[in-house]
Amino acid sequence: MSLGLEKRGYGIKIMKNKVYDLLKLGKRIDEREPLEFREISITTKVVDKADGSALVSLGKTKILTGIKVEVGSPFPDRPNEGVFTVNAELLPLASKSFEPGPPDERAIELSRIVDRVIRESKAIELDKLSLIPGQKVYMIYIDCYVLDYDGNYFDAAVLSAVAALATMTLPVYRVSEGKVELVPGERTKLPLRSIPVSVTMGLIRDKIVVDPIPAEEEVADTVVTIGYDSEGVISAVQKSSPGLLPVGMFGEMVKIGLTTSEKLRKKVLEVVGSG
Amino acid sequence: EADMPVAMAPQLNSIVLLQLNGRMTAEEISKGLEMAQTAIKRINQMQTEALKRRYRVEPEGLET
Protein backbone atom coordinates (compact mmCIF):
# COMPACT_ATOMS: atom_id res chain seq x y z
CA MET A 1 0.00 0.00 0.00
CA SER A 2 1.53 3.32 -1.03
CA LEU A 3 1.93 6.21 1.34
CA GLY A 4 -0.42 8.19 -0.87
CA LEU A 5 -3.39 5.94 -0.07
CA GLU A 6 -2.78 6.05 3.65
CA LYS A 7 -2.52 9.81 3.58
CA ARG A 8 -5.79 10.00 1.69
CA GLY A 9 -7.48 7.76 4.27
CA TYR A 10 -6.53 10.09 7.09
CA GLY A 11 -7.47 13.07 4.97
CA ILE A 12 -10.97 11.68 4.52
CA LYS A 13 -11.31 10.95 8.25
CA ILE A 14 -10.25 14.47 9.18
CA MET A 15 -12.54 16.00 6.57
CA LYS A 16 -15.45 13.83 7.70
CA ASN A 17 -15.04 14.95 11.30
CA LYS A 18 -14.89 18.56 10.19
CA VAL A 19 -18.02 18.22 8.05
CA TYR A 20 -19.88 16.37 10.80
CA ASP A 21 -18.88 18.82 13.54
CA LEU A 22 -20.28 21.65 11.46
CA LEU A 23 -23.46 19.68 10.77
CA LYS A 24 -24.00 19.22 14.51
CA LEU A 25 -24.24 23.01 14.58
CA GLY A 26 -26.61 22.94 11.63
CA LYS A 27 -24.02 24.29 9.18
CA ARG A 28 -22.34 23.01 6.04
CA ILE A 29 -18.90 23.80 4.73
CA ASP A 30 -20.32 26.00 2.00
CA GLU A 31 -22.56 27.77 4.54
CA ARG A 32 -25.79 26.26 3.25
CA GLU A 33 -28.55 24.87 5.46
CA PRO A 34 -28.60 21.06 5.49
CA LEU A 35 -31.80 20.98 3.46
CA GLU A 36 -30.91 23.81 1.12
CA PHE A 37 -30.18 23.36 -2.57
CA ARG A 38 -27.57 25.50 -4.27
CA GLU A 39 -28.63 28.23 -6.65
CA ILE A 40 -30.29 26.79 -9.73
CA SER A 41 -30.42 28.44 -13.11
CA ILE A 42 -32.26 26.88 -16.04
CA THR A 43 -31.99 28.17 -19.60
CA THR A 44 -33.93 26.45 -22.34
CA LYS A 45 -33.65 26.40 -26.14
CA VAL A 46 -29.92 26.96 -26.02
CA VAL A 47 -29.07 24.61 -28.90
CA ASP A 48 -30.63 25.86 -32.10
CA LYS A 49 -30.36 22.63 -34.08
CA ALA A 50 -31.78 20.41 -31.36
CA ASP A 51 -35.51 19.80 -31.04
CA GLY A 52 -35.23 20.69 -27.38
CA SER A 53 -32.46 21.70 -25.03
CA ALA A 54 -31.76 23.05 -21.58
CA LEU A 55 -28.67 24.19 -19.75
CA VAL A 56 -28.84 23.86 -15.98
CA SER A 57 -26.42 25.21 -13.39
CA LEU A 58 -26.73 23.77 -9.91
CA GLY A 59 -24.14 25.76 -8.03
CA LYS A 60 -21.11 25.22 -10.26
CA THR A 61 -22.30 21.90 -11.65
CA LYS A 62 -23.41 22.40 -15.23
CA ILE A 63 -25.41 20.00 -17.36
CA LEU A 64 -26.59 20.46 -20.93
CA THR A 65 -29.38 18.30 -22.29
CA GLY A 66 -30.17 18.11 -25.98
CA ILE A 67 -33.14 16.29 -27.46
CA LYS A 68 -33.43 14.96 -31.02
CA VAL A 69 -36.54 13.45 -32.55
CA GLU A 70 -36.77 10.80 -35.25
CA VAL A 71 -39.38 8.42 -36.59
CA GLY A 72 -38.82 4.75 -35.96
CA SER A 73 -40.35 1.40 -35.04
CA PRO A 74 -42.06 0.92 -31.70
CA PHE A 75 -41.20 -1.92 -29.33
CA PRO A 76 -43.16 -5.04 -30.37
CA ASP A 77 -44.85 -5.28 -26.95
CA ARG A 78 -45.88 -1.59 -27.05
CA PRO A 79 -46.99 -0.98 -30.62
CA ASN A 80 -48.97 2.17 -29.82
CA GLU A 81 -46.32 4.01 -27.86
CA GLY A 82 -43.53 6.35 -28.77
CA VAL A 83 -40.03 5.49 -27.60
CA PHE A 84 -37.54 7.55 -25.62
CA THR A 85 -34.02 6.76 -24.49
CA VAL A 86 -31.63 8.64 -22.24
CA ASN A 87 -27.89 8.77 -22.78
CA ALA A 88 -25.75 10.66 -20.29
CA GLU A 89 -22.08 11.44 -20.69
CA LEU A 90 -19.53 12.61 -18.16
CA LEU A 91 -17.38 14.82 -20.38
CA PRO A 92 -13.64 14.76 -19.60
CA LEU A 93 -13.52 18.54 -19.33
CA ALA A 94 -15.93 18.43 -16.40
CA SER A 95 -13.69 16.66 -13.90
CA LYS A 96 -10.24 15.20 -13.38
CA SER A 97 -11.87 11.84 -12.84
CA PHE A 98 -13.81 11.71 -16.12
CA GLU A 99 -11.94 10.01 -18.97
CA PRO A 100 -12.81 9.93 -22.68
CA GLY A 101 -14.26 6.72 -24.02
CA PRO A 102 -17.48 4.70 -23.85
CA PRO A 103 -19.77 5.45 -20.90
CA ASP A 104 -18.34 4.12 -17.64
CA GLU A 105 -20.34 2.80 -14.67
CA ARG A 106 -21.12 6.28 -13.43
CA ALA A 107 -22.33 7.54 -16.80
CA ILE A 108 -24.54 4.49 -17.22
CA GLU A 109 -25.89 4.94 -13.72
CA LEU A 110 -26.71 8.59 -14.43
CA SER A 111 -28.47 7.60 -17.67
CA ARG A 112 -30.52 5.00 -15.82
CA ILE A 113 -31.53 7.36 -13.03
CA VAL A 114 -32.65 10.13 -15.38
CA ASP A 115 -34.47 7.53 -17.49
CA ARG A 116 -36.30 5.97 -14.53
CA VAL A 117 -37.32 9.28 -12.97
CA ILE A 118 -38.96 10.33 -16.25
CA ARG A 119 -40.23 6.93 -17.38
CA GLU A 120 -41.81 5.70 -14.15
CA SER A 121 -43.55 9.00 -13.52
CA LYS A 122 -45.18 8.56 -16.92
CA ALA A 123 -44.43 12.21 -17.58
CA ILE A 124 -44.23 11.79 -21.36
CA GLU A 125 -47.58 10.73 -22.84
CA LEU A 126 -46.04 8.03 -24.99
CA ASP A 127 -49.42 6.82 -26.23
CA LYS A 128 -49.84 10.16 -28.03
CA LEU A 129 -46.61 9.67 -29.95
CA SER A 130 -47.74 6.94 -32.29
CA LEU A 131 -48.02 7.71 -36.02
CA ILE A 132 -48.83 4.33 -37.57
CA PRO A 133 -49.50 1.90 -34.68
CA GLY A 134 -47.13 -1.04 -34.75
CA GLN A 135 -44.99 0.56 -37.46
CA LYS A 136 -44.05 4.17 -37.02
CA VAL A 137 -43.75 6.17 -33.84
CA TYR A 138 -41.84 9.19 -32.59
CA MET A 139 -38.40 8.30 -31.17
CA ILE A 140 -37.14 10.80 -28.60
CA TYR A 141 -33.39 10.81 -27.89
CA ILE A 142 -32.48 12.59 -24.67
CA ASP A 143 -28.74 13.29 -24.35
CA CYS A 144 -27.35 14.71 -21.11
CA TYR A 145 -23.83 16.11 -20.99
CA VAL A 146 -22.10 16.87 -17.73
CA LEU A 147 -20.07 19.95 -18.63
CA ASP A 148 -18.77 20.89 -15.21
CA TYR A 149 -18.79 18.73 -12.10
CA ASP A 150 -19.15 20.20 -8.64
CA GLY A 151 -21.30 17.55 -7.01
CA ASN A 152 -24.76 16.12 -7.61
CA TYR A 153 -24.92 15.68 -11.35
CA PHE A 154 -28.00 13.52 -10.71
CA ASP A 155 -30.48 16.26 -9.84
CA ALA A 156 -28.95 18.70 -12.30
CA ALA A 157 -29.32 16.16 -15.11
CA VAL A 158 -32.94 15.42 -14.23
CA LEU A 159 -33.73 19.15 -14.09
CA SER A 160 -32.13 19.76 -17.47
CA ALA A 161 -33.76 16.74 -19.14
CA VAL A 162 -37.19 17.72 -17.85
CA ALA A 163 -36.77 21.40 -18.78
CA ALA A 164 -35.71 20.38 -22.28
CA LEU A 165 -38.72 18.06 -22.63
CA ALA A 166 -41.06 20.77 -21.40
CA THR A 167 -39.87 23.33 -23.95
CA MET A 168 -39.07 21.17 -26.96
CA THR A 169 -41.07 20.92 -30.16
CA LEU A 170 -41.84 17.92 -32.32
CA PRO A 171 -41.82 17.89 -36.10
CA VAL A 172 -45.33 17.23 -37.44
CA TYR A 173 -46.01 14.28 -39.71
CA ARG A 174 -48.95 13.49 -41.92
CA VAL A 175 -49.90 9.86 -42.50
CA SER A 176 -51.13 9.12 -46.01
CA GLU A 177 -51.36 5.80 -47.83
CA GLY A 178 -49.48 3.99 -45.11
CA LYS A 179 -46.57 6.42 -45.31
CA VAL A 180 -45.38 9.04 -42.93
CA GLU A 181 -44.64 12.44 -44.48
CA LEU A 182 -43.06 15.41 -42.82
CA VAL A 183 -45.19 18.54 -42.84
CA PRO A 184 -42.55 21.21 -43.27
CA GLY A 185 -42.67 24.30 -41.13
CA GLU A 186 -45.11 22.88 -38.58
CA ARG A 187 -44.11 22.01 -35.05
CA THR A 188 -46.05 20.82 -32.04
CA LYS A 189 -45.36 20.52 -28.32
CA LEU A 190 -44.35 17.27 -26.69
CA PRO A 191 -47.30 15.90 -24.70
CA LEU A 192 -46.00 16.07 -21.13
CA ARG A 193 -48.38 15.35 -18.29
CA SER A 194 -46.21 16.22 -15.28
CA ILE A 195 -42.86 17.53 -14.06
CA PRO A 196 -40.87 14.80 -12.33
CA VAL A 197 -37.92 15.88 -10.18
CA SER A 198 -35.24 14.13 -8.15
CA VAL A 199 -33.58 14.94 -4.83
CA THR A 200 -30.14 13.60 -4.02
CA MET A 201 -29.14 13.36 -0.37
CA GLY A 202 -25.96 12.46 1.45
CA LEU A 203 -25.86 10.68 4.79
CA ILE A 204 -23.01 11.66 7.11
CA ARG A 205 -23.34 9.54 10.25
CA ASP A 206 -26.80 10.62 11.44
CA LYS A 207 -27.09 13.83 9.45
CA ILE A 208 -28.77 14.17 6.08
CA VAL A 209 -27.71 16.85 3.61
CA VAL A 210 -29.47 17.72 0.39
CA ASP A 211 -27.61 18.44 -2.89
CA PRO A 212 -24.14 17.36 -1.74
CA ILE A 213 -20.96 18.99 -3.05
CA PRO A 214 -17.93 16.79 -3.83
CA ALA A 215 -16.39 17.24 -0.37
CA GLU A 216 -19.62 15.97 1.16
CA GLU A 217 -20.02 13.16 -1.39
CA GLU A 218 -16.50 11.95 -0.58
CA VAL A 219 -17.01 11.75 3.17
CA ALA A 220 -20.65 10.66 3.14
CA ASP A 221 -21.56 7.19 4.42
CA THR A 222 -23.75 6.94 1.38
CA VAL A 223 -25.59 9.00 -1.24
CA VAL A 224 -29.19 8.32 -2.28
CA THR A 225 -31.24 9.82 -5.13
CA ILE A 226 -35.05 9.74 -4.97
CA GLY A 227 -37.33 10.71 -7.86
CA TYR A 228 -40.81 12.15 -7.21
CA ASP A 229 -43.64 12.72 -9.64
CA SER A 230 -46.12 15.59 -9.47
CA GLU A 231 -48.34 13.71 -7.01
CA GLY A 232 -45.48 13.09 -4.60
CA VAL A 233 -45.34 9.40 -5.50
CA ILE A 234 -41.82 8.04 -5.66
CA SER A 235 -40.82 7.16 -9.19
CA ALA A 236 -37.20 6.13 -8.65
CA VAL A 237 -34.75 5.33 -5.88
CA GLN A 238 -31.03 4.77 -6.34
CA LYS A 239 -28.49 4.20 -3.61
CA SER A 240 -25.61 5.24 -5.79
CA SER A 241 -22.64 4.71 -3.54
CA PRO A 242 -21.25 2.00 -1.29
CA GLY A 243 -21.81 2.27 2.44
CA LEU A 244 -24.43 1.46 5.03
CA LEU A 245 -27.86 3.06 4.94
CA PRO A 246 -29.77 2.49 8.17
CA VAL A 247 -33.40 1.77 7.40
CA GLY A 248 -34.63 4.61 9.62
CA MET A 249 -32.42 7.14 7.84
CA PHE A 250 -33.83 6.11 4.49
CA GLY A 251 -37.33 6.78 5.79
CA GLU A 252 -36.20 10.28 6.81
CA MET A 253 -34.71 10.85 3.39
CA VAL A 254 -37.98 9.97 1.67
CA LYS A 255 -39.78 12.61 3.75
CA ILE A 256 -37.12 15.30 3.36
CA GLY A 257 -36.91 14.60 -0.34
CA LEU A 258 -40.65 15.03 -0.77
CA THR A 259 -40.68 18.55 0.69
CA THR A 260 -37.61 19.55 -1.30
CA SER A 261 -39.02 18.09 -4.52
CA GLU A 262 -41.95 20.48 -4.35
CA LYS A 263 -39.59 23.46 -4.25
CA LEU A 264 -37.63 22.12 -7.20
CA ARG A 265 -40.76 21.55 -9.24
CA LYS A 266 -41.84 25.12 -8.58
CA LYS A 267 -38.50 26.34 -9.86
CA VAL A 268 -38.84 24.33 -13.07
CA LEU A 269 -42.39 25.58 -13.63
CA GLU A 270 -41.24 29.17 -13.17
CA VAL A 271 -38.92 28.70 -16.10
CA VAL A 272 -40.96 26.52 -18.43
CA GLY A 273 -44.45 27.75 -17.58
CA SER A 274 -47.28 25.34 -16.93
CA GLY A 275 -48.46 25.19 -20.51
CA GLU B 1 -46.45 -1.05 -10.18
CA ALA B 2 -42.85 -1.42 -9.18
CA ASP B 3 -39.96 -3.65 -8.26
CA MET B 4 -37.51 -2.75 -5.55
CA PRO B 5 -34.36 -4.83 -5.06
CA VAL B 6 -33.05 -4.51 -1.49
CA ALA B 7 -29.84 -5.90 -0.01
CA MET B 8 -29.07 -5.55 3.69
CA ALA B 9 -26.46 -6.25 6.30
CA PRO B 10 -29.05 -7.57 8.77
CA GLN B 11 -26.93 -7.51 11.92
CA LEU B 12 -26.18 -3.84 11.28
CA ASN B 13 -29.80 -3.10 10.38
CA SER B 14 -28.54 -1.27 7.32
CA ILE B 15 -29.35 -1.28 3.64
CA VAL B 16 -26.38 -1.85 1.32
CA LEU B 17 -28.20 -1.87 -2.02
CA LEU B 18 -31.45 -0.15 -2.86
CA GLN B 19 -33.06 0.58 -6.17
CA LEU B 20 -36.66 1.31 -7.11
CA ASN B 21 -37.96 0.73 -10.62
CA GLY B 22 -41.59 1.82 -10.90
CA ARG B 23 -43.88 3.95 -8.80
CA MET B 24 -44.50 3.53 -5.08
CA THR B 25 -45.89 5.78 -2.39
CA ALA B 26 -43.84 6.42 0.74
CA GLU B 27 -46.16 4.05 2.67
CA GLU B 28 -45.71 1.29 0.12
CA ILE B 29 -41.93 1.68 0.27
CA SER B 30 -42.05 1.53 4.05
CA LYS B 31 -44.17 -1.63 3.95
CA GLY B 32 -41.96 -3.16 1.26
CA LEU B 33 -38.82 -2.52 3.31
CA GLU B 34 -40.43 -4.08 6.38
CA MET B 35 -41.29 -7.19 4.39
CA ALA B 36 -37.77 -7.26 2.93
CA GLN B 37 -36.24 -6.99 6.41
CA THR B 38 -38.31 -9.90 7.71
CA ALA B 39 -37.35 -12.05 4.74
CA ILE B 40 -33.69 -11.04 4.96
CA LYS B 41 -33.52 -11.91 8.65
CA ARG B 42 -35.05 -15.32 7.89
CA ILE B 43 -32.56 -15.94 5.06
CA ASN B 44 -29.71 -14.83 7.30
CA GLN B 45 -30.86 -17.34 9.91
CA MET B 46 -30.91 -20.10 7.30
CA GLN B 47 -27.42 -19.10 6.11
CA THR B 48 -26.06 -19.25 9.64
CA GLU B 49 -27.67 -22.63 10.26
CA ALA B 50 -26.31 -24.01 6.98
CA LEU B 51 -22.80 -22.83 7.81
CA LYS B 52 -23.02 -24.33 11.29
CA ARG B 53 -24.24 -27.65 9.87
CA ARG B 54 -21.42 -27.77 7.37
CA TYR B 55 -18.59 -26.81 9.68
CA ARG B 56 -19.78 -28.22 12.96
CA VAL B 57 -17.13 -30.32 14.66
CA GLU B 58 -18.22 -32.66 17.43
CA PRO B 59 -16.11 -31.85 20.47
CA GLU B 60 -13.94 -34.81 21.39
CA GLY B 61 -14.29 -36.27 24.84
CA LEU B 62 -12.26 -34.51 27.49
CA GLU B 63 -9.15 -36.36 28.51
CA THR B 64 -8.31 -36.42 32.12
GROMACS .gro file of C-alpha atoms in nm, chain A:
model
  275
    1MET     CA    1   0.000   0.000   0.000
    2SER     CA    2   0.153   0.332  -0.103
    3LEU     CA    3   0.193   0.621   0.134
    4GLY     CA    4  -0.042   0.819  -0.087
    5LEU     CA    5  -0.339   0.594  -0.007
    6GLU     CA    6  -0.278   0.605   0.365
    7LYS     CA    7  -0.252   0.981   0.358
    8ARG     CA    8  -0.579   1.000   0.169
    9GLY     CA    9  -0.748   0.776   0.427
   10TYR     CA   10  -0.653   1.009   0.709
   11GLY     CA   11  -0.747   1.307   0.497
   12ILE     CA   12  -1.097   1.168   0.452
   13LYS     CA   13  -1.131   1.095   0.825
   14ILE     CA   14  -1.025   1.447   0.918
   15MET     CA   15  -1.254   1.600   0.657
   16LYS     CA   16  -1.545   1.383   0.770
   17ASN     CA   17  -1.504   1.495   1.130
   18LYS     CA   18  -1.489   1.856   1.019
   19VAL     CA   19  -1.802   1.822   0.805
   20TYR     CA   20  -1.988   1.637   1.080
   21ASP     CA   21  -1.888   1.882   1.354
   22LEU     CA   22  -2.028   2.165   1.146
   23LEU     CA   23  -2.346   1.968   1.077
   24LYS     CA   24  -2.400   1.922   1.451
   25LEU     CA   25  -2.424   2.301   1.458
   26GLY     CA   26  -2.661   2.294   1.163
   27LYS     CA   27  -2.402   2.429   0.918
   28ARG     CA   28  -2.234   2.301   0.604
   29ILE     CA   29  -1.890   2.380   0.473
   30ASP     CA   30  -2.032   2.600   0.200
   31GLU     CA   31  -2.256   2.777   0.454
   32ARG     CA   32  -2.579   2.626   0.325
   33GLU     CA   33  -2.855   2.487   0.546
   34PRO     CA   34  -2.860   2.106   0.549
   35LEU     CA   35  -3.180   2.098   0.346
   36GLU     CA   36  -3.091   2.381   0.112
   37PHE     CA   37  -3.018   2.336  -0.257
   38ARG     CA   38  -2.757   2.550  -0.427
   39GLU     CA   39  -2.863   2.823  -0.665
   40ILE     CA   40  -3.029   2.679  -0.973
   41SER     CA   41  -3.042   2.844  -1.311
   42ILE     CA   42  -3.226   2.688  -1.604
   43THR     CA   43  -3.199   2.817  -1.960
   44THR     CA   44  -3.393   2.645  -2.234
   45LYS     CA   45  -3.365   2.640  -2.614
   46VAL     CA   46  -2.992   2.696  -2.602
   47VAL     CA   47  -2.907   2.461  -2.890
   48ASP     CA   48  -3.063   2.586  -3.210
   49LYS     CA   49  -3.036   2.263  -3.408
   50ALA     CA   50  -3.178   2.041  -3.136
   51ASP     CA   51  -3.551   1.980  -3.104
   52GLY     CA   52  -3.523   2.069  -2.738
   53SER     CA   53  -3.246   2.170  -2.503
   54ALA     CA   54  -3.176   2.305  -2.158
   55LEU     CA   55  -2.867   2.419  -1.975
   56VAL     CA   56  -2.884   2.386  -1.598
   57SER     CA   57  -2.642   2.521  -1.339
   58LEU     CA   58  -2.673   2.377  -0.991
   59GLY     CA   59  -2.414   2.576  -0.803
   60LYS     CA   60  -2.111   2.522  -1.026
   61THR     CA   61  -2.230   2.190  -1.165
   62LYS     CA   62  -2.341   2.240  -1.523
   63ILE     CA   63  -2.541   2.000  -1.736
   64LEU     CA   64  -2.659   2.046  -2.093
   65THR     CA   65  -2.938   1.830  -2.229
   66GLY     CA   66  -3.017   1.811  -2.598
   67ILE     CA   67  -3.314   1.629  -2.746
   68LYS     CA   68  -3.343   1.496  -3.102
   69VAL     CA   69  -3.654   1.345  -3.255
   70GLU     CA   70  -3.677   1.080  -3.525
   71VAL     CA   71  -3.938   0.842  -3.659
   72GLY     CA   72  -3.882   0.475  -3.596
   73SER     CA   73  -4.035   0.140  -3.504
   74PRO     CA   74  -4.206   0.092  -3.170
   75PHE     CA   75  -4.120  -0.192  -2.933
   76PRO     CA   76  -4.316  -0.504  -3.037
   77ASP     CA   77  -4.485  -0.528  -2.695
   78ARG     CA   78  -4.588  -0.159  -2.705
   79PRO     CA   79  -4.699  -0.098  -3.062
   80ASN     CA   80  -4.897   0.217  -2.982
   81GLU     CA   81  -4.632   0.401  -2.786
   82GLY     CA   82  -4.353   0.635  -2.877
   83VAL     CA   83  -4.003   0.549  -2.760
   84PHE     CA   84  -3.754   0.755  -2.562
   85THR     CA   85  -3.402   0.676  -2.449
   86VAL     CA   86  -3.163   0.864  -2.224
   87ASN     CA   87  -2.789   0.877  -2.278
   88ALA     CA   88  -2.575   1.066  -2.029
   89GLU     CA   89  -2.208   1.144  -2.069
   90LEU     CA   90  -1.953   1.261  -1.816
   91LEU     CA   91  -1.738   1.482  -2.038
   92PRO     CA   92  -1.364   1.476  -1.960
   93LEU     CA   93  -1.352   1.854  -1.933
   94ALA     CA   94  -1.593   1.843  -1.640
   95SER     CA   95  -1.369   1.666  -1.390
   96LYS     CA   96  -1.024   1.520  -1.338
   97SER     CA   97  -1.187   1.184  -1.284
   98PHE     CA   98  -1.381   1.171  -1.612
   99GLU     CA   99  -1.194   1.001  -1.897
  100PRO     CA  100  -1.281   0.993  -2.268
  101GLY     CA  101  -1.426   0.672  -2.402
  102PRO     CA  102  -1.748   0.470  -2.385
  103PRO     CA  103  -1.977   0.545  -2.090
  104ASP     CA  104  -1.834   0.412  -1.764
  105GLU     CA  105  -2.034   0.280  -1.467
  106ARG     CA  106  -2.112   0.628  -1.343
  107ALA     CA  107  -2.233   0.754  -1.680
  108ILE     CA  108  -2.454   0.449  -1.722
  109GLU     CA  109  -2.589   0.494  -1.372
  110LEU     CA  110  -2.671   0.859  -1.443
  111SER     CA  111  -2.847   0.760  -1.767
  112ARG     CA  112  -3.052   0.500  -1.582
  113ILE     CA  113  -3.153   0.736  -1.303
  114VAL     CA  114  -3.265   1.013  -1.538
  115ASP     CA  115  -3.447   0.753  -1.749
  116ARG     CA  116  -3.630   0.597  -1.453
  117VAL     CA  117  -3.732   0.928  -1.297
  118ILE     CA  118  -3.896   1.033  -1.625
  119ARG     CA  119  -4.023   0.693  -1.738
  120GLU     CA  120  -4.181   0.570  -1.415
  121SER     CA  121  -4.355   0.900  -1.352
  122LYS     CA  122  -4.518   0.856  -1.692
  123ALA     CA  123  -4.443   1.221  -1.758
  124ILE     CA  124  -4.423   1.179  -2.136
  125GLU     CA  125  -4.758   1.073  -2.284
  126LEU     CA  126  -4.604   0.803  -2.499
  127ASP     CA  127  -4.942   0.682  -2.623
  128LYS     CA  128  -4.984   1.016  -2.803
  129LEU     CA  129  -4.661   0.967  -2.995
  130SER     CA  130  -4.774   0.694  -3.229
  131LEU     CA  131  -4.802   0.771  -3.602
  132ILE     CA  132  -4.883   0.433  -3.757
  133PRO     CA  133  -4.950   0.190  -3.468
  134GLY     CA  134  -4.713  -0.104  -3.475
  135GLN     CA  135  -4.499   0.056  -3.746
  136LYS     CA  136  -4.405   0.417  -3.702
  137VAL     CA  137  -4.375   0.617  -3.384
  138TYR     CA  138  -4.184   0.919  -3.259
  139MET     CA  139  -3.840   0.830  -3.117
  140ILE     CA  140  -3.714   1.080  -2.860
  141TYR     CA  141  -3.339   1.081  -2.789
  142ILE     CA  142  -3.248   1.259  -2.467
  143ASP     CA  143  -2.874   1.329  -2.435
  144CYS     CA  144  -2.735   1.471  -2.111
  145TYR     CA  145  -2.383   1.611  -2.099
  146VAL     CA  146  -2.210   1.687  -1.773
  147LEU     CA  147  -2.007   1.995  -1.863
  148ASP     CA  148  -1.877   2.089  -1.521
  149TYR     CA  149  -1.879   1.873  -1.210
  150ASP     CA  150  -1.915   2.020  -0.864
  151GLY     CA  151  -2.130   1.755  -0.701
  152ASN     CA  152  -2.476   1.612  -0.761
  153TYR     CA  153  -2.492   1.568  -1.135
  154PHE     CA  154  -2.800   1.352  -1.071
  155ASP     CA  155  -3.048   1.626  -0.984
  156ALA     CA  156  -2.895   1.870  -1.230
  157ALA     CA  157  -2.932   1.616  -1.511
  158VAL     CA  158  -3.294   1.542  -1.423
  159LEU     CA  159  -3.373   1.915  -1.409
  160SER     CA  160  -3.213   1.976  -1.747
  161ALA     CA  161  -3.376   1.674  -1.914
  162VAL     CA  162  -3.719   1.772  -1.785
  163ALA     CA  163  -3.677   2.140  -1.878
  164ALA     CA  164  -3.571   2.038  -2.228
  165LEU     CA  165  -3.872   1.806  -2.263
  166ALA     CA  166  -4.106   2.077  -2.140
  167THR     CA  167  -3.987   2.333  -2.395
  168MET     CA  168  -3.907   2.117  -2.696
  169THR     CA  169  -4.107   2.092  -3.016
  170LEU     CA  170  -4.184   1.792  -3.232
  171PRO     CA  171  -4.182   1.789  -3.610
  172VAL     CA  172  -4.533   1.723  -3.744
  173TYR     CA  173  -4.601   1.428  -3.971
  174ARG     CA  174  -4.895   1.349  -4.192
  175VAL     CA  175  -4.990   0.986  -4.250
  176SER     CA  176  -5.113   0.912  -4.601
  177GLU     CA  177  -5.136   0.580  -4.783
  178GLY     CA  178  -4.948   0.399  -4.511
  179LYS     CA  179  -4.657   0.642  -4.531
  180VAL     CA  180  -4.538   0.904  -4.293
  181GLU     CA  181  -4.464   1.244  -4.448
  182LEU     CA  182  -4.306   1.541  -4.282
  183VAL     CA  183  -4.519   1.854  -4.284
  184PRO     CA  184  -4.255   2.121  -4.327
  185GLY     CA  185  -4.267   2.430  -4.113
  186GLU     CA  186  -4.511   2.288  -3.858
  187ARG     CA  187  -4.411   2.201  -3.505
  188THR     CA  188  -4.605   2.082  -3.204
  189LYS     CA  189  -4.536   2.052  -2.832
  190LEU     CA  190  -4.435   1.727  -2.669
  191PRO     CA  191  -4.730   1.590  -2.470
  192LEU     CA  192  -4.600   1.607  -2.113
  193ARG     CA  193  -4.838   1.535  -1.829
  194SER     CA  194  -4.621   1.622  -1.528
  195ILE     CA  195  -4.286   1.753  -1.406
  196PRO     CA  196  -4.087   1.480  -1.233
  197VAL     CA  197  -3.792   1.588  -1.018
  198SER     CA  198  -3.524   1.413  -0.815
  199VAL     CA  199  -3.358   1.494  -0.483
  200THR     CA  200  -3.014   1.360  -0.402
  201MET     CA  201  -2.914   1.336  -0.037
  202GLY     CA  202  -2.596   1.246   0.145
  203LEU     CA  203  -2.586   1.068   0.479
  204ILE     CA  204  -2.301   1.166   0.711
  205ARG     CA  205  -2.334   0.954   1.025
  206ASP     CA  206  -2.680   1.062   1.144
  207LYS     CA  207  -2.709   1.383   0.945
  208ILE     CA  208  -2.877   1.417   0.608
  209VAL     CA  209  -2.771   1.685   0.361
  210VAL     CA  210  -2.947   1.772   0.039
  211ASP     CA  211  -2.761   1.844  -0.289
  212PRO     CA  212  -2.414   1.736  -0.174
  213ILE     CA  213  -2.096   1.899  -0.305
  214PRO     CA  214  -1.793   1.679  -0.383
  215ALA     CA  215  -1.639   1.724  -0.037
  216GLU     CA  216  -1.962   1.597   0.116
  217GLU     CA  217  -2.002   1.316  -0.139
  218GLU     CA  218  -1.650   1.195  -0.058
  219VAL     CA  219  -1.701   1.175   0.317
  220ALA     CA  220  -2.065   1.066   0.314
  221ASP     CA  221  -2.156   0.719   0.442
  222THR     CA  222  -2.375   0.694   0.138
  223VAL     CA  223  -2.559   0.900  -0.124
  224VAL     CA  224  -2.919   0.832  -0.228
  225THR     CA  225  -3.124   0.982  -0.513
  226ILE     CA  226  -3.505   0.974  -0.497
  227GLY     CA  227  -3.733   1.071  -0.786
  228TYR     CA  228  -4.081   1.215  -0.721
  229ASP     CA  229  -4.364   1.272  -0.964
  230SER     CA  230  -4.612   1.559  -0.947
  231GLU     CA  231  -4.834   1.371  -0.701
  232GLY     CA  232  -4.548   1.309  -0.460
  233VAL     CA  233  -4.534   0.940  -0.550
  234ILE     CA  234  -4.182   0.804  -0.566
  235SER     CA  235  -4.082   0.716  -0.919
  236ALA     CA  236  -3.720   0.613  -0.865
  237VAL     CA  237  -3.475   0.533  -0.588
  238GLN     CA  238  -3.103   0.477  -0.634
  239LYS     CA  239  -2.849   0.420  -0.361
  240SER     CA  240  -2.561   0.524  -0.579
  241SER     CA  241  -2.264   0.471  -0.354
  242PRO     CA  242  -2.125   0.200  -0.129
  243GLY     CA  243  -2.181   0.227   0.244
  244LEU     CA  244  -2.443   0.146   0.503
  245LEU     CA  245  -2.786   0.306   0.494
  246PRO     CA  246  -2.977   0.249   0.817
  247VAL     CA  247  -3.340   0.177   0.740
  248GLY     CA  248  -3.463   0.461   0.962
  249MET     CA  249  -3.242   0.714   0.784
  250PHE     CA  250  -3.383   0.611   0.449
  251GLY     CA  251  -3.733   0.678   0.579
  252GLU     CA  252  -3.620   1.028   0.681
  253MET     CA  253  -3.471   1.085   0.339
  254VAL     CA  254  -3.798   0.997   0.167
  255LYS     CA  255  -3.978   1.261   0.375
  256ILE     CA  256  -3.712   1.530   0.336
  257GLY     CA  257  -3.691   1.460  -0.034
  258LEU     CA  258  -4.065   1.503  -0.077
  259THR     CA  259  -4.068   1.855   0.069
  260THR     CA  260  -3.761   1.955  -0.130
  261SER     CA  261  -3.902   1.809  -0.452
  262GLU     CA  262  -4.195   2.048  -0.435
  263LYS     CA  263  -3.959   2.346  -0.425
  264LEU     CA  264  -3.763   2.212  -0.720
  265ARG     CA  265  -4.076   2.155  -0.924
  266LYS     CA  266  -4.184   2.512  -0.858
  267LYS     CA  267  -3.850   2.634  -0.986
  268VAL     CA  268  -3.884   2.433  -1.307
  269LEU     CA  269  -4.239   2.558  -1.363
  270GLU     CA  270  -4.124   2.917  -1.317
  271VAL     CA  271  -3.892   2.870  -1.610
  272VAL     CA  272  -4.096   2.652  -1.843
  273GLY     CA  273  -4.445   2.775  -1.758
  274SER     CA  274  -4.728   2.534  -1.693
  275GLY     CA  275  -4.846   2.519  -2.051
   0.00000   0.00000   0.00000
